[in-house]
Amino acid sequence: MLYLIIGTYLFIVAGFLRENRFFDFNCALVLAFLAANHYNGFDWISYYHLYENETLAGLLSTESILDSTSPGFLLVLALAKLLGSYNIVFVTSSFAFVYCARRLAAHHPNRNIVLFMCFCFFAYYYYVERVKQGFSISLLMLSISQMLRARRGAAWLSMFAAMLFHTSAILAIPLLTLPYKEETSNRNERLIGTVIIISLSVMSYFLLRSPLTGFFSGIFGYYLSSYATQIVHGFNPGFFVSIGGLSFLCMLFVIYRVSLTAPPSKQRNYAYFIYLFSYVTSSFYGFIRISNYYYPYVIHVLADFAGKKRTNNMWRLMILVGALVQLIRPLSTPYYFDSIMRYQLWGISGQTPSDMQHTRCNSVLSSDAYNELAIYSCAKKL
C-alpha cells in the first residue's frame, strides 16, 4: 500500500507543480522507501542462497568473477557479505536508482516528472523485485544522461558496466544510436515503422518457437532456450484484457497521440515504436527483458515534452495518467499484489529472511503463477 501512496503523491507533485520544488525531498522519500525493502518479492531468494552459502573470498575469487554472467552483482553481494546484511543489496540498488534518475532529470525542465515516471516504470519491478537487472537499468539511465551531454565515450562505458550486472543488457546497445536532439520526421515514418515492428515481433515469436534454437550452445543457448520455452508455454491471451495489458494499451495510446503533435518528432516516433513493440510482445517474458531496457529513453522523451511550458495541459495530464496506470501494473499478478499490500520495512518488520522466504513462496505457489522462475526458486526452498 505504501508503494501506491508514494506513487500517487509523486503524481500530484509532478502534475500540479511546474517548478522543481520538493524534488530533493521526493528523491529522499523514494530512496528511503526502496532502501527499506525487507525481503519483499521473490527474486531475491536465489541470490540470498548464494550470499548465505558463499564466503567473501569465494565471491571475490577470480574464478567466480570470470565464471559469472553478472560479475558486477557479485561485487555487490561481496559488499553485503562484508557488512553482514543482505539488505545492503537493496540499499545499494536504491542509491544507484536515485542517483541515476537525478542525473537524467537534470536535463529536463520539470525534474519531478522524470522522477515520477521512473518510479512508475521501474520502482517495483526492478528495485523491489528484480534488483540485479535494476542495476543495469540505472546504468542505462546514466548512459542516456551522458549522451545528452554529448559524452559518447562515457555513455559506452556505462553501457558496458550495465552488461556486467545483467548479460541481457547487451541488447540495449541500440539505445546509443537513437536521436537525442529534436529532429523532424515525415508522418509516413510512423506508419512504416508500425508495420515493420509488428512484422518483426511476429517473425521473432515463430523463430523462437522453431527447432533452430537447439543449434545454439553455451550460455547464449541456455538463455535462448529458456526464453523460447517461456514463450511457448507462457503465452497468455488474457493478459491483453488484464490490468497489466490495459496499462500497456493506455500508455501506448498516450504516446501515439503525443507523437501526432506538430511538427512530427523523430524522438517521439521512436518512443512510440519502442512502446508498440513492448505491447505486442508484452505476454512473452523474453521480449519484456529487451523492451524494458528502452524505457529510460521513452521516459526521457515524454518527460521532456510534458515539462515544457508551451506543452498543453491536456497532453501533460495524459502522459502523467498513462504513467500512473503503469504504477498499478504489478497488481495484475497475484503474488506481486500480495507483496505490495504487505510491504515489509527493514528495521520495523520482525520477520527473518527465512520467515520471508516461506511467506513469499507460499504466496507464489498458492497463486496461479505463470512465472516459472518464481516457482523454481521457491520449490528449492520449501
Short mmCIF file of C-alpha atoms in Angstrom, two decimals:
data_model
loop_
_atom_site.label_atom_id
_atom_site.label_comp_id
_atom_site.label_asym_id
_atom_site.label_seq_id
_atom_site.Cartn_x
_atom_site.Cartn_y
_atom_site.Cartn_z
CA MET A 1 0.00 0.00 0.00
CA LEU A 2 2.89 2.37 0.80
CA TYR A 3 4.09 1.92 -2.79
CA LEU A 4 0.77 3.20 -4.15
CA ILE A 5 0.64 6.10 -1.69
CA ILE A 6 4.11 7.33 -2.67
CA GLY A 7 3.34 6.93 -6.37
CA THR A 8 0.12 8.93 -6.04
CA TYR A 9 1.92 11.67 -4.10
CA LEU A 10 4.61 11.92 -6.81
CA PHE A 11 1.86 12.15 -9.43
CA ILE A 12 0.28 15.12 -7.64
CA VAL A 13 3.61 16.93 -7.29
CA ALA A 14 4.59 16.27 -10.93
CA GLY A 15 1.18 17.28 -12.24
CA PHE A 16 0.45 20.43 -10.26
CA LEU A 17 3.85 21.97 -9.52
CA ARG A 18 5.58 23.43 -12.57
CA GLU A 19 8.71 24.29 -10.62
CA ASN A 20 11.20 21.76 -9.24
CA ARG A 21 10.05 22.32 -5.67
CA PHE A 22 10.29 19.32 -3.32
CA PHE A 23 12.49 17.46 -5.81
CA ASP A 24 15.25 16.76 -3.28
CA PHE A 25 12.66 15.71 -0.69
CA ASN A 26 10.97 13.44 -3.24
CA CYS A 27 14.29 11.79 -4.09
CA ALA A 28 14.94 11.20 -0.37
CA LEU A 29 11.44 9.73 0.02
CA VAL A 30 11.91 7.30 -2.86
CA LEU A 31 15.37 6.36 -1.58
CA ALA A 32 14.04 5.66 1.92
CA PHE A 33 11.15 3.56 0.59
CA LEU A 34 13.33 1.37 -1.67
CA ALA A 35 16.29 1.09 0.71
CA ALA A 36 13.96 -0.07 3.50
CA ASN A 37 12.86 -3.05 1.38
CA HIS A 38 12.89 -6.06 3.72
CA TYR A 39 12.85 -9.15 1.50
CA ASN A 40 9.73 -8.26 -0.47
CA GLY A 41 9.03 -10.07 -3.72
CA PHE A 42 10.64 -13.42 -4.57
CA ASP A 43 13.59 -12.78 -6.93
CA TRP A 44 15.99 -12.20 -4.03
CA ILE A 45 15.59 -15.80 -2.85
CA SER A 46 18.01 -17.30 -5.39
CA TYR A 47 20.66 -14.66 -4.72
CA TYR A 48 20.24 -14.90 -0.97
CA HIS A 49 21.11 -18.58 -1.25
CA LEU A 50 24.42 -17.60 -2.90
CA TYR A 51 25.05 -14.87 -0.32
CA GLU A 52 24.34 -17.25 2.54
CA ASN A 53 26.45 -20.19 1.35
CA GLU A 54 29.46 -18.48 -0.25
CA THR A 55 32.36 -16.91 1.64
CA LEU A 56 33.61 -13.38 0.99
CA ALA A 57 36.81 -14.78 -0.52
CA GLY A 58 34.73 -17.07 -2.72
CA LEU A 59 32.58 -14.21 -4.03
CA LEU A 60 35.68 -12.16 -4.87
CA SER A 61 37.74 -15.01 -6.33
CA THR A 62 38.92 -14.65 -9.90
CA GLU A 63 37.28 -17.95 -10.79
CA SER A 64 33.86 -16.82 -9.52
CA ILE A 65 34.03 -13.47 -11.31
CA LEU A 66 35.18 -14.97 -14.62
CA ASP A 67 32.57 -17.74 -14.48
CA SER A 68 29.70 -15.42 -13.58
CA THR A 69 27.39 -13.79 -16.13
CA SER A 70 26.88 -10.95 -13.61
CA PRO A 71 30.29 -10.11 -12.08
CA GLY A 72 29.10 -6.65 -11.09
CA PHE A 73 26.36 -8.14 -8.94
CA LEU A 74 28.88 -10.47 -7.30
CA LEU A 75 30.74 -7.39 -6.08
CA VAL A 76 27.52 -6.04 -4.55
CA LEU A 77 26.94 -9.39 -2.82
CA ALA A 78 30.53 -9.26 -1.55
CA LEU A 79 29.87 -5.79 -0.08
CA ALA A 80 26.75 -7.12 1.64
CA LYS A 81 28.74 -10.08 2.97
CA LEU A 82 31.43 -7.74 4.26
CA LEU A 83 28.88 -5.56 6.08
CA GLY A 84 26.96 -8.56 7.38
CA SER A 85 23.49 -7.93 5.93
CA TYR A 86 21.83 -8.86 2.63
CA ASN A 87 19.74 -5.69 2.99
CA ILE A 88 22.83 -3.82 1.75
CA VAL A 89 21.95 -5.14 -1.73
CA PHE A 90 18.63 -3.28 -1.60
CA VAL A 91 20.27 -0.15 -0.18
CA THR A 92 22.95 -0.12 -2.90
CA SER A 93 20.45 -0.60 -5.73
CA SER A 94 18.27 2.18 -4.28
CA PHE A 95 21.16 4.64 -4.19
CA ALA A 96 22.03 3.69 -7.77
CA PHE A 97 18.44 4.27 -8.90
CA VAL A 98 18.00 7.66 -7.24
CA TYR A 99 21.45 8.91 -8.29
CA CYS A 100 20.97 7.94 -11.95
CA ALA A 101 17.38 9.21 -12.04
CA ARG A 102 18.64 12.56 -10.70
CA ARG A 103 21.32 12.66 -13.41
CA LEU A 104 18.69 12.01 -16.08
CA ALA A 105 16.27 14.53 -14.56
CA ALA A 106 18.91 17.27 -14.62
CA HIS A 107 18.34 17.60 -18.40
CA HIS A 108 14.62 18.32 -18.08
CA PRO A 109 12.63 21.44 -17.24
CA ASN A 110 10.48 19.59 -14.67
CA ARG A 111 12.61 17.08 -12.79
CA ASN A 112 9.69 15.83 -10.69
CA ILE A 113 8.08 14.42 -13.85
CA VAL A 114 11.18 12.35 -14.59
CA LEU A 115 11.35 11.01 -11.03
CA PHE A 116 7.64 10.17 -11.07
CA MET A 117 7.85 8.31 -14.38
CA CYS A 118 10.98 6.41 -13.33
CA PHE A 119 9.19 5.37 -10.14
CA CYS A 120 6.12 4.15 -12.06
CA PHE A 121 8.08 2.19 -14.65
CA PHE A 122 10.89 0.77 -12.56
CA ALA A 123 10.49 1.07 -8.77
CA TYR A 124 8.63 -2.14 -8.02
CA TYR A 125 9.72 -4.40 -10.86
CA TYR A 126 13.44 -3.57 -10.72
CA TYR A 127 14.24 -2.18 -7.28
CA VAL A 128 11.95 -4.28 -5.09
CA GLU A 129 11.76 -7.36 -7.31
CA ARG A 130 14.46 -7.94 -10.00
CA VAL A 131 17.19 -6.00 -8.23
CA LYS A 132 20.07 -7.41 -10.30
CA GLN A 133 18.57 -6.10 -13.53
CA GLY A 134 17.77 -2.86 -11.69
CA PHE A 135 21.48 -2.07 -11.54
CA SER A 136 21.60 -2.38 -15.34
CA ILE A 137 18.58 -0.08 -15.73
CA SER A 138 20.28 2.54 -13.52
CA LEU A 139 23.43 2.44 -15.62
CA LEU A 140 21.38 2.78 -18.81
CA MET A 141 19.74 5.91 -17.38
CA LEU A 142 23.25 7.20 -16.68
CA SER A 143 24.28 6.31 -20.24
CA ILE A 144 21.38 8.34 -21.67
CA SER A 145 22.32 11.26 -19.42
CA GLN A 146 25.84 11.15 -20.82
CA MET A 147 24.53 11.01 -24.39
CA LEU A 148 22.56 14.19 -23.65
CA ARG A 149 25.84 15.78 -22.55
CA ALA A 150 27.45 14.62 -25.83
CA ARG A 151 29.86 12.39 -23.87
CA ARG A 152 29.69 9.31 -26.06
CA GLY A 153 32.77 7.65 -24.57
CA ALA A 154 31.34 7.83 -21.06
CA ALA A 155 27.98 6.60 -22.39
CA TRP A 156 29.65 3.50 -23.84
CA LEU A 157 31.43 2.84 -20.53
CA SER A 158 28.10 2.99 -18.68
CA MET A 159 26.60 0.64 -21.25
CA PHE A 160 29.45 -1.83 -20.72
CA ALA A 161 29.03 -1.57 -16.93
CA ALA A 162 25.30 -2.39 -17.35
CA MET A 163 26.29 -5.64 -19.08
CA LEU A 164 28.40 -6.60 -16.06
CA PHE A 165 25.23 -6.69 -13.95
CA HIS A 166 22.97 -8.44 -16.45
CA THR A 167 24.20 -10.05 -19.65
CA SER A 168 20.97 -9.26 -21.49
CA ALA A 169 21.87 -5.54 -21.32
CA ILE A 170 23.92 -6.17 -24.48
CA LEU A 171 20.56 -5.90 -26.26
CA ALA A 172 20.37 -2.26 -25.18
CA ILE A 173 23.33 -1.16 -27.33
CA PRO A 174 20.98 0.36 -29.98
CA LEU A 175 19.99 2.92 -27.30
CA LEU A 176 23.16 4.79 -28.18
CA THR A 177 22.08 5.13 -31.82
CA LEU A 178 18.70 6.77 -31.13
CA PRO A 179 18.21 10.52 -31.70
CA TYR A 180 18.88 12.71 -28.66
CA LYS A 181 18.27 16.06 -30.35
CA GLU A 182 14.98 17.34 -31.70
CA GLU A 183 14.66 16.21 -35.31
CA THR A 184 11.61 16.46 -37.53
CA SER A 185 10.32 13.48 -39.48
CA ASN A 186 7.65 12.85 -42.07
CA ARG A 187 4.38 11.26 -40.98
CA ASN A 188 4.87 8.18 -43.17
CA GLU A 189 7.74 7.12 -40.88
CA ARG A 190 5.26 6.22 -38.14
CA LEU A 191 3.11 4.03 -40.43
CA ILE A 192 6.09 2.23 -41.97
CA GLY A 193 7.69 1.72 -38.55
CA THR A 194 4.47 0.28 -37.12
CA VAL A 195 4.22 -2.30 -39.91
CA ILE A 196 7.90 -3.27 -39.53
CA ILE A 197 7.72 -3.65 -35.72
CA ILE A 198 4.60 -5.82 -35.75
CA SER A 199 6.06 -7.96 -38.56
CA LEU A 200 9.39 -8.43 -36.75
CA SER A 201 7.61 -9.28 -33.49
CA VAL A 202 5.54 -11.99 -35.18
CA MET A 203 8.60 -13.37 -37.02
CA SER A 204 10.64 -13.45 -33.80
CA TYR A 205 7.88 -15.29 -31.99
CA PHE A 206 7.74 -18.08 -34.58
CA LEU A 207 11.55 -18.19 -34.89
CA LEU A 208 11.96 -18.76 -31.15
CA ARG A 209 9.33 -21.50 -31.29
CA SER A 210 11.24 -23.28 -34.04
CA PRO A 211 13.80 -26.12 -33.58
CA LEU A 212 16.55 -23.67 -34.67
CA THR A 213 17.01 -22.61 -31.04
CA GLY A 214 18.56 -26.03 -30.36
CA PHE A 215 21.59 -25.27 -32.54
CA PHE A 216 22.97 -22.71 -30.09
CA SER A 217 25.14 -23.81 -27.18
CA GLY A 218 26.76 -22.27 -24.12
CA ILE A 219 25.23 -19.51 -22.04
CA PHE A 220 23.59 -17.90 -25.09
CA GLY A 221 21.92 -21.17 -26.00
CA TYR A 222 20.76 -21.63 -22.40
CA TYR A 223 19.03 -18.24 -22.26
CA LEU A 224 17.60 -18.57 -25.78
CA SER A 225 16.18 -22.00 -24.96
CA SER A 226 14.81 -20.70 -21.65
CA TYR A 227 13.07 -17.75 -23.28
CA ALA A 228 11.75 -19.93 -26.08
CA THR A 229 10.24 -22.35 -23.54
CA GLN A 230 8.59 -19.50 -21.67
CA ILE A 231 7.22 -18.10 -24.93
CA VAL A 232 5.74 -21.46 -25.95
CA HIS A 233 4.19 -22.17 -22.54
CA GLY A 234 3.81 -18.65 -21.23
CA PHE A 235 1.60 -17.03 -23.85
CA ASN A 236 -1.33 -15.57 -22.01
CA PRO A 237 -4.05 -14.08 -24.25
CA GLY A 238 -5.91 -12.96 -21.16
CA PHE A 239 -3.03 -10.60 -20.39
CA PHE A 240 -4.25 -8.16 -23.03
CA VAL A 241 -7.51 -7.53 -21.18
CA SER A 242 -5.96 -7.65 -17.69
CA ILE A 243 -4.75 -4.69 -15.61
CA GLY A 244 -1.27 -5.25 -17.00
CA GLY A 245 -2.41 -5.36 -20.61
CA LEU A 246 -4.68 -2.35 -20.26
CA SER A 247 -1.89 -0.34 -18.61
CA PHE A 248 0.30 -1.05 -21.65
CA LEU A 249 -2.52 -0.11 -24.02
CA CYS A 250 -3.25 3.11 -22.13
CA MET A 251 0.37 4.24 -22.32
CA LEU A 252 0.62 3.20 -25.96
CA PHE A 253 -2.41 5.38 -26.76
CA VAL A 254 -0.87 8.32 -24.88
CA ILE A 255 2.44 8.05 -26.72
CA TYR A 256 0.68 7.64 -30.08
CA ARG A 257 -1.40 10.77 -29.51
CA VAL A 258 1.62 12.73 -28.37
CA SER A 259 3.60 11.53 -31.40
CA LEU A 260 0.93 13.06 -33.67
CA THR A 261 1.65 16.59 -32.43
CA ALA A 262 3.11 19.04 -34.94
CA PRO A 263 5.82 19.19 -36.03
CA PRO A 264 6.43 15.44 -36.19
CA SER A 265 9.38 14.46 -34.00
CA LYS A 266 11.80 11.57 -34.54
CA GLN A 267 12.27 11.25 -30.79
CA ARG A 268 8.54 10.88 -30.13
CA ASN A 269 8.19 8.47 -33.04
CA TYR A 270 10.93 6.25 -31.61
CA ALA A 271 9.29 6.38 -28.18
CA TYR A 272 6.05 5.22 -29.82
CA PHE A 273 7.85 2.42 -31.71
CA ILE A 274 9.51 1.17 -28.50
CA TYR A 275 6.25 1.06 -26.63
CA LEU A 276 4.40 -0.53 -29.54
CA PHE A 277 6.98 -3.33 -29.51
CA SER A 278 6.51 -3.64 -25.74
CA TYR A 279 2.76 -4.01 -26.10
CA VAL A 280 2.64 -6.54 -28.94
CA THR A 281 5.22 -8.72 -27.14
CA SER A 282 4.11 -7.99 -23.57
CA SER A 283 2.87 -11.51 -22.84
CA PHE A 284 6.29 -13.05 -23.56
CA TYR A 285 8.90 -12.94 -20.82
CA GLY A 286 11.94 -12.95 -23.14
CA PHE A 287 10.75 -9.92 -25.10
CA ILE A 288 9.95 -7.99 -21.94
CA ARG A 289 13.61 -8.36 -20.96
CA ILE A 290 14.54 -6.49 -24.14
CA SER A 291 11.92 -3.74 -24.20
CA ASN A 292 12.41 -2.72 -20.55
CA TYR A 293 15.92 -1.52 -21.32
CA TYR A 294 14.47 1.08 -23.67
CA TYR A 295 12.01 2.60 -21.22
CA PRO A 296 14.56 5.18 -19.95
CA TYR A 297 14.55 6.63 -23.47
CA VAL A 298 10.74 6.69 -23.52
CA ILE A 299 10.77 8.47 -20.15
CA HIS A 300 13.35 11.00 -21.38
CA VAL A 301 11.29 11.86 -24.48
CA LEU A 302 7.90 12.09 -22.76
CA ALA A 303 9.18 13.93 -19.68
CA ASP A 304 10.93 16.47 -21.88
CA PHE A 305 7.72 17.07 -23.82
CA ALA A 306 5.50 17.18 -20.71
CA GLY A 307 7.81 19.52 -18.83
CA LYS A 308 7.95 22.30 -21.42
CA LYS A 309 5.90 25.39 -20.66
CA ARG A 310 4.41 25.50 -24.14
CA THR A 311 3.02 21.97 -23.82
CA ASN A 312 -0.75 21.91 -23.50
CA ASN A 313 -2.01 20.89 -20.04
CA MET A 314 -4.13 18.14 -21.59
CA TRP A 315 -1.06 16.50 -23.14
CA ARG A 316 0.84 16.77 -19.87
CA LEU A 317 -2.03 15.20 -17.93
CA MET A 318 -2.38 12.37 -20.45
CA ILE A 319 1.31 11.49 -20.09
CA LEU A 320 1.17 11.55 -16.30
CA VAL A 321 -2.04 9.49 -16.14
CA GLY A 322 -0.52 6.98 -18.56
CA ALA A 323 2.49 6.63 -16.23
CA LEU A 324 0.19 6.39 -13.21
CA VAL A 325 -1.57 3.43 -14.81
CA GLN A 326 1.86 1.77 -15.14
CA LEU A 327 2.21 2.17 -11.38
CA ILE A 328 -0.62 -0.31 -10.80
CA ARG A 329 0.55 -2.86 -13.38
CA PRO A 330 2.21 -5.14 -10.77
CA LEU A 331 -1.19 -5.52 -9.10
CA SER A 332 -2.27 -7.70 -12.04
CA THR A 333 -0.04 -10.51 -10.70
CA PRO A 334 -1.37 -12.19 -7.54
CA TYR A 335 1.95 -12.68 -5.74
CA TYR A 336 3.09 -9.13 -6.57
CA PHE A 337 -0.25 -7.87 -5.28
CA ASP A 338 0.32 -9.67 -2.00
CA SER A 339 3.85 -8.30 -1.69
CA ILE A 340 2.72 -4.71 -2.37
CA MET A 341 -0.15 -4.83 0.08
CA ARG A 342 2.03 -6.33 2.82
CA TYR A 343 5.25 -4.43 2.15
CA GLN A 344 7.82 -5.20 4.87
CA LEU A 345 10.19 -2.46 6.09
CA TRP A 346 13.75 -3.08 7.28
CA GLY A 347 14.08 -2.30 10.99
CA ILE A 348 10.32 -2.46 11.57
CA SER A 349 9.43 -5.94 10.34
CA GLY A 350 10.16 -8.62 12.93
CA GLN A 351 10.45 -11.36 10.30
CA THR A 352 13.75 -13.06 9.46
CA PRO A 353 14.87 -13.85 5.88
CA SER A 354 13.80 -17.46 6.48
CA ASP A 355 10.33 -16.29 7.55
CA MET A 356 10.07 -14.08 4.47
CA GLN A 357 11.10 -16.93 2.17
CA HIS A 358 8.21 -19.04 3.44
CA THR A 359 5.78 -16.12 3.30
CA ARG A 360 6.65 -15.15 -0.27
CA CYS A 361 6.94 -18.69 -1.58
CA ASN A 362 3.61 -19.74 -0.10
CA SER A 363 2.08 -16.74 -1.87
CA VAL A 364 3.69 -17.74 -5.19
CA LEU A 365 2.89 -21.44 -5.01
CA SER A 366 -0.72 -20.90 -3.91
CA SER A 367 -1.45 -18.45 -6.73
CA ASP A 368 -1.98 -19.04 -10.43
CA ALA A 369 1.67 -18.22 -11.06
CA TYR A 370 2.89 -18.03 -14.65
CA ASN A 371 6.47 -17.08 -13.82
CA GLU A 372 8.46 -20.32 -13.92
CA LEU A 373 11.48 -18.75 -12.22
CA ALA A 374 9.35 -17.89 -9.18
CA ILE A 375 8.09 -21.46 -8.90
CA TYR A 376 11.55 -22.97 -9.41
CA SER A 377 13.24 -20.70 -6.83
CA CYS A 378 10.58 -21.40 -4.26
CA ALA A 379 10.40 -25.14 -4.90
CA LYS A 380 14.08 -25.37 -3.96
CA LYS A 381 13.43 -23.66 -0.65
CA LEU A 382 10.22 -25.25 0.60
#
